[in-house]
Amino acid sequence: MARIAFILLCHKDPEAVIKQAQRLTTAGDYMAIHLDARADPAHYRRIRSELDPNPNVTFVRRRVKCGWGEWSLVSATLEAVRAAVAAFPEATHFYLLSGDCMAIKSAEYAHAFLDAQDRDYIESFDFFASDWIKTGLREERLIYRHFFNERRRKAWFYASLEWQKRLGLEREIPRDLQVMIGSQWWCLRRRTIEMILDFIAERPDVVRFFRTTWIPDETFFQTLVRHLVPETEIENRTLTFLLFSDYGMPVVFYNDHYDLLLSQDALFARKVSPEAQDLKRRLGLLYASQGTQFQISNEGASLYHFLTERGRIGRRFAPRFWETESSLGRERELLIVVCKKWHVAKRLLERIRQMTNIPCVEYLFNEKATELPDLGGIEATMGKRHRHRRALLRMLFEHFGADRMVICLDPANLDLLQDFCGDRSVTRLLEIECQFTDEYLIGHAMRVGLAGARTPPETLARLLPTIRNEMALESDRIRDAGFANHLRLREIDSPEANAAPLAEFLGLGPDKALEIAQTDHLFAD
């Protein structure tokens, strides 16, 4: 039967360390403890006094001062591994844990699981070919030497890196090694651990290389296991269930995560909150249980990411009060004026207000300053307006007490047009085709930050055709979308010609439509 030697790295909370050691060794397993040399000496004395009588617990001979991202974490792990190998000759597996880890299966289940397959469990992906590293340094972790801790001495860390780059001090990776990367938390068989210890005794050059790599706990064991063990004997995953947020921070588990943790295809979970006392109590009882059956669904990671995404848009558990209905309403009419020259569209809307009783709202999805009523916060930011676009319009319909409404959109808002035109409501588009002089395009370039007051004329001359083509392309995209009820008002046409699309768009008689089309200086810049 499998006998596990747990390699425990910890730096605080002596009470939790003592309970964890007592709980895990009660089932006949072992533990080697490394308490960070920076920890409170009183904590170390207390842990030793409580656990020294336990024959299944041993301590490292030399404690290391640990720092995140440093070789010290690997050094501490090796110290604990050596202590465990020497103290527990009957141990068949070595399982790396932190003080924040808790078993999420029974000891009975864990032993049967490890007996079922003669394998090592460790994440190990190709360092250069995989996308395991999401942000930050990549090959710089390996090809440059790192002597300073990025968290404690940030300026020195990056200054050293920059000077090495400038001086071309790149170094070679040991040629016989394929560097791998993965989670720090592993479970390895005894013969694999012994091979690693023999290898590093024979290859001081490899140890020297990893001593000055950055975050070597994610590469050292991962690389050596792949180098020494046949691929068929490696399960490329960790048996410790852990999640990371989008910010690269570990997700913490609390009392209400009990059922989720038990359903994961893992033996331990990290990190369990120190405050989650009920969760710790229940998991402690579980580890000592006999005959417990586990239903493995393994949905934890996907469920977390799904809920995280839903949370960002306020839909983690239920729709917000304004989102109980997703349509604008089958009986409503949304009239959209699409125009690149916002001042032209605003003049037209002002005239429509004067001539009709149709509510009009200007560029609400383009200008934060657009005047809107208080709608419970949905109107507060541009991000909310876009995310809850239909809800926003539905609330405006209700605010105005009307079934018809005119809004303005920029031609670049094709996604909004597609959304609104796909609604069950009646949607009509009135695209205003304006003429764009060079002076107008220069002003537009300055408004959007493409040019400034000191931009040379030759630069503007190269820029203007691009801007003009982009505006033409926006109009082409709208036409290519094939929207129903798509009407056009053109600057080059007479008021009489423009009255017809206006009448159809607004549902007005020809005389009133002509009066709107004859608005003074409608197209003036």
Short mmCIF file of C-alpha atoms in Angstrom, two decimals:
data_model
loop_
_atom_site.label_atom_id
_atom_site.label_comp_id
_atom_site.label_asym_id
_atom_site.label_seq_id
_atom_site.Cartn_x
_atom_site.Cartn_y
_atom_site.Cartn_z
CA MET A 1 0.00 0.00 0.00
CA ALA A 2 1.12 3.58 -0.72
CA ARG A 3 2.75 5.38 2.19
CA ILE A 4 3.03 9.12 1.64
CA ALA A 5 5.77 11.36 2.97
CA PHE A 6 4.32 14.87 2.92
CA ILE A 7 6.82 17.65 2.29
CA LEU A 8 5.37 20.63 4.13
CA LEU A 9 6.57 24.17 3.40
CA CYS A 10 5.14 26.67 5.87
CA HIS A 11 5.90 30.09 7.32
CA LYS A 12 3.10 30.95 9.76
CA ASP A 13 0.14 29.71 11.80
CA PRO A 14 1.78 27.09 14.05
CA GLU A 15 -1.60 25.85 15.28
CA ALA A 16 -2.66 24.95 11.74
CA VAL A 17 0.70 23.25 11.04
CA ILE A 18 0.39 21.11 14.16
CA LYS A 19 -3.18 20.06 13.33
CA GLN A 20 -2.27 19.33 9.72
CA ALA A 21 0.67 17.12 10.74
CA GLN A 22 -1.39 15.26 13.33
CA ARG A 23 -4.25 14.72 10.90
CA LEU A 24 -2.12 13.44 8.01
CA THR A 25 0.14 11.17 10.06
CA THR A 26 -2.74 9.55 11.95
CA ALA A 27 -3.50 7.53 8.81
CA GLY A 28 0.01 6.04 8.85
CA ASP A 29 1.68 8.53 6.55
CA TYR A 30 4.70 10.72 7.24
CA MET A 31 5.65 14.39 7.19
CA ALA A 32 8.86 16.40 6.83
CA ILE A 33 8.45 20.03 7.87
CA HIS A 34 10.33 23.11 6.73
CA LEU A 35 9.35 26.28 8.57
CA ASP A 36 10.72 29.41 6.90
CA ALA A 37 13.82 30.62 8.77
CA ARG A 38 12.27 34.10 8.72
CA ALA A 39 9.33 32.89 10.81
CA ASP A 40 8.87 33.79 14.47
CA PRO A 41 11.26 31.60 16.53
CA ALA A 42 8.50 31.07 19.08
CA HIS A 43 6.39 29.45 16.38
CA TYR A 44 9.17 27.02 15.54
CA ARG A 45 9.70 26.10 19.20
CA ARG A 46 5.99 25.44 19.62
CA ILE A 47 5.76 23.24 16.52
CA ARG A 48 8.81 21.25 17.62
CA SER A 49 7.52 20.76 21.16
CA GLU A 50 4.17 19.47 19.92
CA LEU A 51 5.40 17.28 17.07
CA ASP A 52 8.82 15.97 18.17
CA PRO A 53 7.17 13.04 20.02
CA ASN A 54 5.44 11.97 16.80
CA PRO A 55 7.65 9.31 15.12
CA ASN A 56 6.04 10.00 11.74
CA VAL A 57 7.18 13.64 11.73
CA THR A 58 10.68 14.91 11.02
CA PHE A 59 12.21 18.36 10.60
CA VAL A 60 14.86 19.66 8.22
CA ARG A 61 18.39 19.94 9.54
CA ARG A 62 18.92 23.38 7.98
CA ARG A 63 16.12 25.90 7.66
CA VAL A 64 16.25 28.36 4.76
CA LYS A 65 15.12 31.99 4.58
CA CYS A 66 12.59 31.83 1.77
CA GLY A 67 11.59 34.49 -0.73
CA TRP A 68 9.00 34.24 -3.47
CA GLY A 69 10.56 33.65 -6.89
CA GLU A 70 13.95 32.68 -5.45
CA TRP A 71 16.04 29.51 -5.43
CA SER A 72 15.45 29.48 -1.67
CA LEU A 73 12.04 27.84 -2.19
CA VAL A 74 13.66 24.98 -4.14
CA SER A 75 16.44 24.76 -1.57
CA ALA A 76 13.90 24.50 1.26
CA THR A 77 12.02 21.79 -0.63
CA LEU A 78 15.23 19.81 -1.19
CA GLU A 79 16.12 20.07 2.50
CA ALA A 80 12.73 18.63 3.44
CA VAL A 81 12.96 15.93 0.77
CA ARG A 82 16.38 14.79 2.03
CA ALA A 83 15.07 14.69 5.60
CA ALA A 84 12.06 12.62 4.53
CA VAL A 85 14.14 10.17 2.45
CA ALA A 86 16.45 9.56 5.39
CA ALA A 87 13.77 9.35 8.09
CA PHE A 88 11.08 7.34 6.29
CA PRO A 89 12.49 4.42 4.30
CA GLU A 90 9.00 2.94 3.93
CA ALA A 91 7.58 6.01 2.17
CA THR A 92 6.55 5.20 -1.41
CA HIS A 93 5.44 8.69 -2.50
CA PHE A 94 6.51 12.23 -1.67
CA TYR A 95 3.79 14.90 -1.81
CA LEU A 96 4.66 18.62 -1.67
CA LEU A 97 2.23 20.73 0.40
CA SER A 98 1.98 24.22 1.80
CA GLY A 99 0.51 25.27 5.11
CA ASP A 100 -2.59 26.48 3.22
CA CYS A 101 -3.36 23.03 1.75
CA MET A 102 -6.08 20.68 2.97
CA ALA A 103 -6.95 17.14 1.96
CA ILE A 104 -10.20 16.97 -0.03
CA LYS A 105 -10.37 13.16 -0.09
CA SER A 106 -10.04 10.48 2.56
CA ALA A 107 -6.67 8.85 3.30
CA GLU A 108 -8.23 5.58 2.14
CA TYR A 109 -9.08 7.13 -1.23
CA ALA A 110 -5.64 8.78 -1.59
CA HIS A 111 -3.77 5.52 -0.94
CA ALA A 112 -5.96 3.58 -3.36
CA PHE A 113 -5.55 6.31 -5.97
CA LEU A 114 -1.74 6.18 -5.81
CA ASP A 115 -1.70 2.37 -5.76
CA ALA A 116 -3.82 2.22 -8.92
CA GLN A 117 -1.16 3.71 -11.20
CA ASP A 118 2.62 3.65 -10.93
CA ARG A 119 3.14 7.27 -11.96
CA ASP A 120 4.55 10.65 -11.01
CA TYR A 121 2.10 13.53 -10.87
CA ILE A 122 3.65 16.83 -11.89
CA GLU A 123 2.77 19.58 -14.35
CA SER A 124 5.52 19.93 -16.95
CA PHE A 125 4.95 21.89 -20.15
CA ASP A 126 7.60 22.98 -22.62
CA PHE A 127 8.90 26.31 -21.34
CA PHE A 128 9.21 27.95 -24.76
CA ALA A 129 6.44 26.26 -26.76
CA SER A 130 3.60 26.41 -24.21
CA ASP A 131 1.55 29.41 -23.09
CA TRP A 132 1.78 28.47 -19.41
CA ILE A 133 3.26 31.89 -18.57
CA LYS A 134 0.48 34.42 -19.07
CA THR A 135 2.21 37.68 -18.10
CA GLY A 136 5.61 39.02 -17.10
CA LEU A 137 9.07 37.72 -17.91
CA ARG A 138 9.39 34.65 -20.13
CA GLU A 139 12.75 33.57 -21.57
CA GLU A 140 14.37 36.28 -19.43
CA ARG A 141 13.73 33.99 -16.46
CA LEU A 142 16.33 31.59 -17.85
CA ILE A 143 18.82 33.33 -20.12
CA TYR A 144 19.76 36.02 -17.57
CA ARG A 145 21.00 35.65 -14.02
CA HIS A 146 18.78 36.91 -11.22
CA PHE A 147 20.52 37.86 -7.97
CA PHE A 148 17.84 40.12 -6.43
CA ASN A 149 14.30 39.46 -5.27
CA GLU A 150 11.78 41.26 -7.49
CA ARG A 151 9.39 41.89 -4.60
CA ARG A 152 11.87 43.07 -1.98
CA ARG A 153 14.41 44.85 -4.18
CA LYS A 154 12.48 45.71 -7.31
CA ALA A 155 14.76 48.50 -8.55
CA TRP A 156 17.85 46.31 -8.25
CA PHE A 157 16.08 43.37 -9.88
CA TYR A 158 15.19 45.30 -13.04
CA ALA A 159 18.41 47.30 -13.12
CA SER A 160 20.40 44.05 -13.08
CA LEU A 161 18.23 42.64 -15.85
CA GLU A 162 18.58 45.77 -17.98
CA TRP A 163 22.38 45.86 -17.65
CA GLN A 164 22.65 42.21 -18.66
CA LYS A 165 20.57 42.95 -21.74
CA ARG A 166 22.69 45.96 -22.65
CA LEU A 167 25.96 44.08 -22.19
CA GLY A 168 24.71 41.01 -24.02
CA LEU A 169 25.24 38.73 -21.03
CA GLU A 170 22.85 36.02 -22.14
CA ARG A 171 23.77 32.54 -20.92
CA GLU A 172 23.25 29.10 -22.37
CA ILE A 173 20.76 26.64 -20.96
CA PRO A 174 22.35 23.26 -20.14
CA ARG A 175 22.32 21.62 -23.54
CA ASP A 176 21.04 18.23 -22.47
CA LEU A 177 18.00 19.69 -20.68
CA GLN A 178 14.63 20.60 -22.13
CA VAL A 179 13.36 23.21 -19.68
CA MET A 180 9.80 22.54 -18.56
CA ILE A 181 7.38 24.63 -16.52
CA GLY A 182 4.34 23.95 -14.37
CA SER A 183 2.75 24.14 -10.96
CA GLN A 184 5.03 23.99 -7.93
CA TRP A 185 2.88 21.29 -6.27
CA TRP A 186 3.71 17.69 -7.16
CA CYS A 187 3.51 14.07 -5.99
CA LEU A 188 6.53 11.93 -6.95
CA ARG A 189 7.42 8.28 -6.40
CA ARG A 190 10.36 7.38 -4.18
CA ARG A 191 12.57 6.19 -7.02
CA THR A 192 12.00 9.48 -8.86
CA ILE A 193 12.99 11.48 -5.79
CA GLU A 194 16.14 9.36 -5.36
CA MET A 195 17.05 9.86 -9.03
CA ILE A 196 16.67 13.63 -8.62
CA LEU A 197 18.93 13.67 -5.55
CA ASP A 198 21.55 11.56 -7.33
CA PHE A 199 21.35 13.75 -10.44
CA ILE A 200 21.92 17.04 -8.64
CA ALA A 201 24.85 15.49 -6.74
CA GLU A 202 26.43 14.57 -10.07
CA ARG A 203 25.49 17.76 -11.92
CA PRO A 204 26.46 20.87 -9.93
CA ASP A 205 26.28 22.84 -13.20
CA VAL A 206 22.52 22.28 -13.34
CA VAL A 207 22.10 23.44 -9.75
CA ARG A 208 24.21 26.55 -10.50
CA PHE A 209 22.01 27.32 -13.49
CA PHE A 210 18.73 27.09 -11.57
CA ARG A 211 20.12 28.98 -8.56
CA THR A 212 19.98 32.20 -10.60
CA THR A 213 16.85 31.56 -12.64
CA TRP A 214 13.70 33.46 -11.73
CA ILE A 215 10.87 31.45 -10.08
CA PRO A 216 12.77 28.14 -10.26
CA ASP A 217 10.14 26.30 -8.21
CA GLU A 218 8.06 26.32 -11.42
CA THR A 219 10.89 24.84 -13.55
CA PHE A 220 13.44 22.86 -11.47
CA PHE A 221 11.55 19.70 -10.53
CA GLN A 222 9.41 19.95 -13.67
CA THR A 223 12.53 19.84 -15.85
CA LEU A 224 14.41 17.14 -13.95
CA VAL A 225 11.43 14.76 -13.76
CA ARG A 226 10.96 14.96 -17.54
CA HIS A 227 14.71 14.48 -18.00
CA LEU A 228 14.94 11.41 -15.77
CA VAL A 229 11.58 9.64 -16.04
CA PRO A 230 9.96 8.09 -19.15
CA GLU A 231 7.02 10.11 -20.41
CA THR A 232 4.71 7.11 -20.06
CA GLU A 233 5.28 7.20 -16.28
CA ILE A 234 4.35 10.88 -15.85
CA GLU A 235 0.84 12.24 -15.39
CA ASN A 236 1.06 15.85 -16.59
CA ARG A 237 -1.03 17.40 -13.85
CA THR A 238 -0.97 18.25 -10.18
CA LEU A 239 -3.01 16.40 -7.59
CA THR A 240 -3.52 19.66 -5.73
CA PHE A 241 -6.59 21.60 -6.85
CA LEU A 242 -5.78 25.30 -7.16
CA LEU A 243 -7.11 28.23 -9.13
CA PHE A 244 -5.68 31.59 -10.07
CA SER A 245 -7.56 34.81 -10.68
CA ASP A 246 -7.01 36.99 -13.74
CA TYR A 247 -4.60 39.00 -11.61
CA GLY A 248 -2.38 35.97 -10.99
CA MET A 249 -3.44 35.62 -7.37
CA PRO A 250 -4.45 32.27 -5.83
CA VAL A 251 -8.19 31.80 -5.32
CA VAL A 252 -9.03 31.24 -1.64
CA PHE A 253 -11.59 28.63 -0.55
CA TYR A 254 -14.12 29.19 2.23
CA ASN A 255 -16.72 27.24 4.19
CA ASP A 256 -19.24 27.13 1.35
CA HIS A 257 -16.78 25.46 -1.06
CA TYR A 258 -16.94 22.03 0.64
CA ASP A 259 -19.06 20.24 -1.98
CA LEU A 260 -17.19 21.81 -4.88
CA LEU A 261 -13.81 20.73 -3.48
CA LEU A 262 -14.89 17.13 -2.91
CA SER A 263 -16.00 16.78 -6.54
CA GLN A 264 -12.58 17.70 -7.96
CA ASP A 265 -10.22 15.09 -9.39
CA ALA A 266 -7.52 15.92 -6.85
CA LEU A 267 -6.34 14.82 -3.41
CA PHE A 268 -5.65 18.25 -1.87
CA ALA A 269 -6.74 21.86 -2.39
CA ARG A 270 -4.89 25.14 -2.01
CA LYS A 271 -5.54 27.78 -0.61
CA VAL A 272 -7.98 27.22 2.24
CA SER A 273 -8.69 30.41 4.17
CA PRO A 274 -7.47 30.52 7.80
CA GLU A 275 -10.97 31.77 8.67
CA ALA A 276 -12.69 28.76 7.08
CA GLN A 277 -12.81 26.84 10.35
CA ASP A 278 -15.93 24.84 9.48
CA LEU A 279 -14.41 23.79 6.15
CA LYS A 280 -11.22 22.69 7.88
CA ARG A 281 -13.20 20.73 10.49
CA ARG A 282 -15.26 18.91 7.87
CA LEU A 283 -12.24 18.13 5.68
CA GLY A 284 -10.33 16.87 8.72
CA LEU A 285 -13.13 14.42 9.56
CA LEU A 286 -13.33 13.41 5.92
CA TYR A 287 -9.64 12.46 5.76
CA ALA A 288 -10.03 9.95 8.58
CA SER A 289 -13.25 8.47 7.22
CA GLN A 290 -13.67 4.94 5.87
CA GLY A 291 -15.75 3.84 2.89
CA THR A 292 -16.56 7.37 1.69
CA GLN A 293 -17.60 7.47 -1.96
CA PHE A 294 -16.69 10.49 -4.11
CA GLN A 295 -18.55 11.66 -7.21
CA ILE A 296 -15.91 13.27 -9.40
CA SER A 297 -17.29 15.93 -11.74
CA ASN A 298 -14.15 18.11 -11.92
CA GLU A 299 -16.04 21.25 -12.89
CA GLY A 300 -14.28 23.52 -10.41
CA ALA A 301 -12.02 25.46 -12.80
CA SER A 302 -14.65 25.96 -15.50
CA LEU A 303 -17.31 26.90 -12.94
CA TYR A 304 -15.02 29.46 -11.32
CA HIS A 305 -14.13 31.10 -14.62
CA PHE A 306 -17.77 31.07 -15.75
CA LEU A 307 -18.95 32.75 -12.54
CA THR A 308 -16.08 35.23 -12.68
CA GLU A 309 -17.08 36.29 -16.19
CA ARG A 310 -20.75 36.51 -15.20
CA GLY A 311 -19.80 38.54 -12.14
CA ARG A 312 -18.13 41.19 -14.27
CA ILE A 313 -21.43 41.93 -16.00
CA GLY A 314 -23.61 41.56 -12.91
CA ARG A 315 -25.09 38.16 -13.82
CA ARG A 316 -23.32 35.79 -11.45
CA PHE A 317 -26.45 34.43 -9.79
CA ALA A 318 -29.44 36.17 -11.40
CA PRO A 319 -30.23 38.98 -13.82
CA ARG A 320 -30.25 42.46 -12.39
CA PHE A 321 -33.66 44.05 -11.97
CA TRP A 322 -33.43 45.83 -15.30
CA GLU A 323 -32.50 42.65 -17.20
CA THR A 324 -35.50 40.42 -16.58
CA GLU A 325 -36.62 41.01 -20.17
CA SER A 326 -34.06 41.07 -22.99
CA SER A 327 -36.16 42.60 -25.81
CA LEU A 328 -37.03 46.24 -26.31
CA GLY A 329 -40.63 45.17 -26.82
CA ARG A 330 -42.45 43.85 -29.85
CA GLU A 331 -44.75 46.87 -30.09
CA ARG A 332 -42.01 49.50 -29.89
CA GLU A 333 -40.22 51.39 -32.66
CA LEU A 334 -36.57 52.36 -32.36
CA LEU A 335 -35.52 55.04 -34.85
CA ILE A 336 -31.74 55.31 -35.27
CA VAL A 337 -30.02 58.27 -36.91
CA VAL A 338 -26.55 57.20 -38.09
CA CYS A 339 -24.17 60.05 -38.86
CA LYS A 340 -20.42 60.65 -38.63
CA LYS A 341 -20.92 64.37 -38.22
CA TRP A 342 -22.46 64.44 -34.80
CA HIS A 343 -23.43 68.10 -35.00
CA VAL A 344 -25.52 67.41 -38.11
CA ALA A 345 -27.42 64.60 -36.39
CA LYS A 346 -27.96 66.74 -33.30
CA ARG A 347 -29.43 69.56 -35.40
CA LEU A 348 -31.77 67.09 -37.04
CA LEU A 349 -32.87 65.70 -33.65
CA GLU A 350 -33.52 69.18 -32.33
CA ARG A 351 -35.74 69.91 -35.31
CA ILE A 352 -37.57 66.58 -34.84
CA ARG A 353 -38.24 67.53 -31.21
CA GLN A 354 -39.75 70.84 -32.34
CA MET A 355 -41.92 69.29 -35.05
CA THR A 356 -43.06 66.05 -33.35
CA ASN A 357 -43.73 64.55 -29.93
CA ILE A 358 -41.18 61.71 -30.47
CA PRO A 359 -38.59 61.49 -27.63
CA CYS A 360 -35.05 62.02 -28.91
CA VAL A 361 -31.74 61.05 -27.29
CA GLU A 362 -28.42 62.02 -28.83
CA TYR A 363 -25.19 59.95 -28.91
CA LEU A 364 -25.82 58.07 -25.65
CA PHE A 365 -23.45 55.24 -26.61
CA ASN A 366 -20.69 57.61 -27.74
CA GLU A 367 -20.79 60.62 -25.40
CA LYS A 368 -20.75 60.14 -21.65
CA ALA A 369 -22.07 63.70 -21.25
CA THR A 370 -25.33 62.87 -23.06
CA GLU A 371 -28.16 63.99 -20.81
CA LEU A 372 -29.99 60.97 -19.41
CA PRO A 373 -32.44 60.50 -16.56
CA ASP A 374 -31.52 58.56 -13.41
CA LEU A 375 -32.01 54.91 -14.37
CA GLY A 376 -30.68 53.18 -11.27
CA GLY A 377 -27.00 53.36 -12.23
CA ILE A 378 -27.22 51.60 -15.57
CA GLU A 379 -26.49 54.94 -17.26
CA ALA A 380 -23.49 55.77 -15.03
CA THR A 381 -20.64 54.63 -17.29
CA MET A 382 -20.12 53.96 -20.98
CA GLY A 383 -19.19 50.38 -20.15
CA LYS A 384 -22.54 49.77 -18.47
CA ARG A 385 -24.44 51.45 -21.29
CA HIS A 386 -22.84 49.14 -23.84
CA ARG A 387 -23.14 45.97 -21.77
CA HIS A 388 -26.81 46.60 -20.93
CA ARG A 389 -27.74 48.33 -24.18
CA ARG A 390 -31.21 46.84 -24.61
CA ALA A 391 -32.06 47.27 -20.95
CA LEU A 392 -30.98 50.91 -21.14
CA LEU A 393 -33.24 51.62 -24.12
CA ARG A 394 -36.12 49.72 -22.59
CA MET A 395 -35.88 51.85 -19.46
CA LEU A 396 -35.77 55.01 -21.60
CA PHE A 397 -38.94 53.93 -23.39
CA GLU A 398 -40.58 53.46 -20.00
CA HIS A 399 -39.20 56.76 -18.69
CA PHE A 400 -40.66 58.69 -21.64
CA GLY A 401 -43.90 56.71 -21.59
CA ALA A 402 -43.61 56.24 -25.34
CA ASP A 403 -43.48 53.41 -27.85
CA ARG A 404 -41.33 55.36 -30.34
CA MET A 405 -37.90 56.91 -29.75
CA VAL A 406 -35.08 58.40 -31.82
CA ILE A 407 -31.42 57.88 -30.90
CA CYS A 408 -28.12 58.72 -32.62
CA LEU A 409 -25.27 56.31 -33.31
CA ASP A 410 -21.85 56.73 -34.87
CA PRO A 411 -21.35 54.62 -38.04
CA ALA A 412 -18.53 52.81 -36.24
CA ASN A 413 -21.08 51.21 -33.88
CA LEU A 414 -21.91 48.34 -36.22
CA ASP A 415 -22.24 45.91 -33.31
CA LEU A 416 -24.96 48.07 -31.74
CA LEU A 417 -26.79 48.37 -35.04
CA GLN A 418 -26.72 44.61 -35.52
CA ASP A 419 -28.01 44.05 -32.00
CA PHE A 420 -30.87 46.54 -32.23
CA CYS A 421 -31.87 45.50 -35.73
CA GLY A 422 -32.04 41.89 -34.53
CA ASP A 423 -34.51 42.78 -31.78
CA ARG A 424 -38.23 41.94 -31.94
CA SER A 425 -39.06 45.64 -31.96
CA VAL A 426 -39.40 47.60 -35.21
CA THR A 427 -36.08 49.29 -36.02
CA ARG A 428 -35.53 51.90 -38.71
CA LEU A 429 -32.18 53.40 -39.74
CA LEU A 430 -31.69 56.84 -41.23
CA GLU A 431 -28.12 57.15 -42.46
CA ILE A 432 -27.05 60.73 -43.11
CA GLU A 433 -24.43 60.91 -45.87
CA CYS A 434 -22.29 64.01 -45.44
CA GLN A 435 -19.52 65.53 -47.52
CA PHE A 436 -16.12 65.63 -45.80
CA THR A 437 -13.81 68.51 -46.63
CA ASP A 438 -10.10 68.36 -45.84
CA GLU A 439 -10.62 70.97 -43.12
CA TYR A 440 -13.27 68.83 -41.44
CA LEU A 441 -11.08 65.70 -41.62
CA ILE A 442 -8.15 67.57 -40.06
CA GLY A 443 -10.39 68.71 -37.24
CA HIS A 444 -11.64 65.14 -36.80
CA ALA A 445 -8.06 63.85 -36.67
CA MET A 446 -7.27 66.33 -33.91
CA ARG A 447 -10.41 65.48 -31.93
CA VAL A 448 -9.60 61.77 -31.88
CA GLY A 449 -5.89 62.29 -31.18
CA LEU A 450 -4.50 61.29 -34.58
CA ALA A 451 -3.02 64.74 -35.08
CA GLY A 452 -2.17 67.81 -33.05
CA ALA A 453 -1.71 71.52 -33.50
CA ARG A 454 1.93 70.99 -34.52
CA THR A 455 1.44 68.06 -36.88
CA PRO A 456 3.38 68.82 -40.12
CA PRO A 457 1.28 69.43 -43.27
CA GLU A 458 2.99 66.54 -45.07
CA THR A 459 1.92 64.16 -42.30
CA LEU A 460 -1.65 65.40 -42.54
CA ALA A 461 -1.56 64.96 -46.31
CA ARG A 462 -0.69 61.28 -45.85
CA LEU A 463 -3.25 60.87 -43.07
CA LEU A 464 -6.32 62.39 -44.74
CA PRO A 465 -6.86 59.72 -47.44
CA THR A 466 -6.75 57.00 -44.77
CA ILE A 467 -9.34 58.77 -42.63
CA ARG A 468 -11.57 59.40 -45.64
CA ASN A 469 -11.35 55.75 -46.68
CA GLU A 470 -12.13 54.62 -43.14
CA MET A 471 -15.32 56.69 -43.10
CA ALA A 472 -16.34 55.29 -46.47
CA LEU A 473 -15.63 51.78 -45.20
CA GLU A 474 -17.89 52.30 -42.17
CA SER A 475 -20.73 53.27 -44.48
CA ASP A 476 -20.06 50.26 -46.72
CA ARG A 477 -20.18 47.91 -43.75
CA ILE A 478 -23.60 49.22 -42.80
CA ARG A 479 -24.87 48.68 -46.33
CA ASP A 480 -23.31 45.22 -46.54
CA ALA A 481 -25.10 44.21 -43.33
CA GLY A 482 -28.38 44.36 -45.29
CA PHE A 483 -30.47 45.96 -42.54
CA ALA A 484 -34.19 46.22 -43.21
CA ASN A 485 -35.76 49.69 -43.17
CA HIS A 486 -32.43 51.31 -44.07
CA LEU A 487 -33.01 54.83 -45.41
CA ARG A 488 -30.54 57.51 -46.50
CA LEU A 489 -30.51 61.29 -46.22
CA ARG A 490 -27.85 62.86 -48.43
CA GLU A 491 -26.22 66.28 -48.19
CA ILE A 492 -25.97 66.53 -51.99
CA ASP A 493 -29.73 66.00 -52.42
CA SER A 494 -32.37 68.71 -52.33
CA PRO A 495 -34.72 69.11 -49.34
CA GLU A 496 -37.53 67.81 -51.54
CA ALA A 497 -35.56 64.60 -52.26
CA ASN A 498 -34.66 64.19 -48.59
CA ALA A 499 -38.25 64.68 -47.43
CA ALA A 500 -39.28 61.22 -48.72
CA PRO A 501 -36.87 59.15 -46.55
CA LEU A 502 -37.61 61.45 -43.58
CA ALA A 503 -41.34 60.88 -43.95
CA GLU A 504 -40.89 57.12 -44.06
CA PHE A 505 -38.41 57.13 -41.17
CA LEU A 506 -40.58 59.24 -38.86
CA GLY A 507 -43.98 58.18 -40.15
CA LEU A 508 -44.91 61.78 -41.01
CA GLY A 509 -46.85 63.43 -43.78
CA PRO A 510 -44.87 64.87 -46.72
CA ASP A 511 -45.39 68.52 -45.69
CA LYS A 512 -44.03 68.12 -42.17
CA ALA A 513 -41.17 65.94 -43.44
CA LEU A 514 -40.26 68.63 -45.98
CA GLU A 515 -40.27 71.26 -43.25
CA ILE A 516 -37.75 69.21 -41.26
CA ALA A 517 -35.62 68.62 -44.37
CA GLN A 518 -35.50 72.39 -44.95
CA THR A 519 -33.87 73.01 -41.55
CA ASP A 520 -31.52 75.99 -41.86
CA HIS A 521 -27.81 75.13 -42.05
CA LEU A 522 -28.51 71.46 -41.39
CA PHE A 523 -25.25 70.29 -42.99
CA ALA A 524 -23.08 73.29 -42.12
CA ASP A 525 -19.74 72.61 -40.40
#
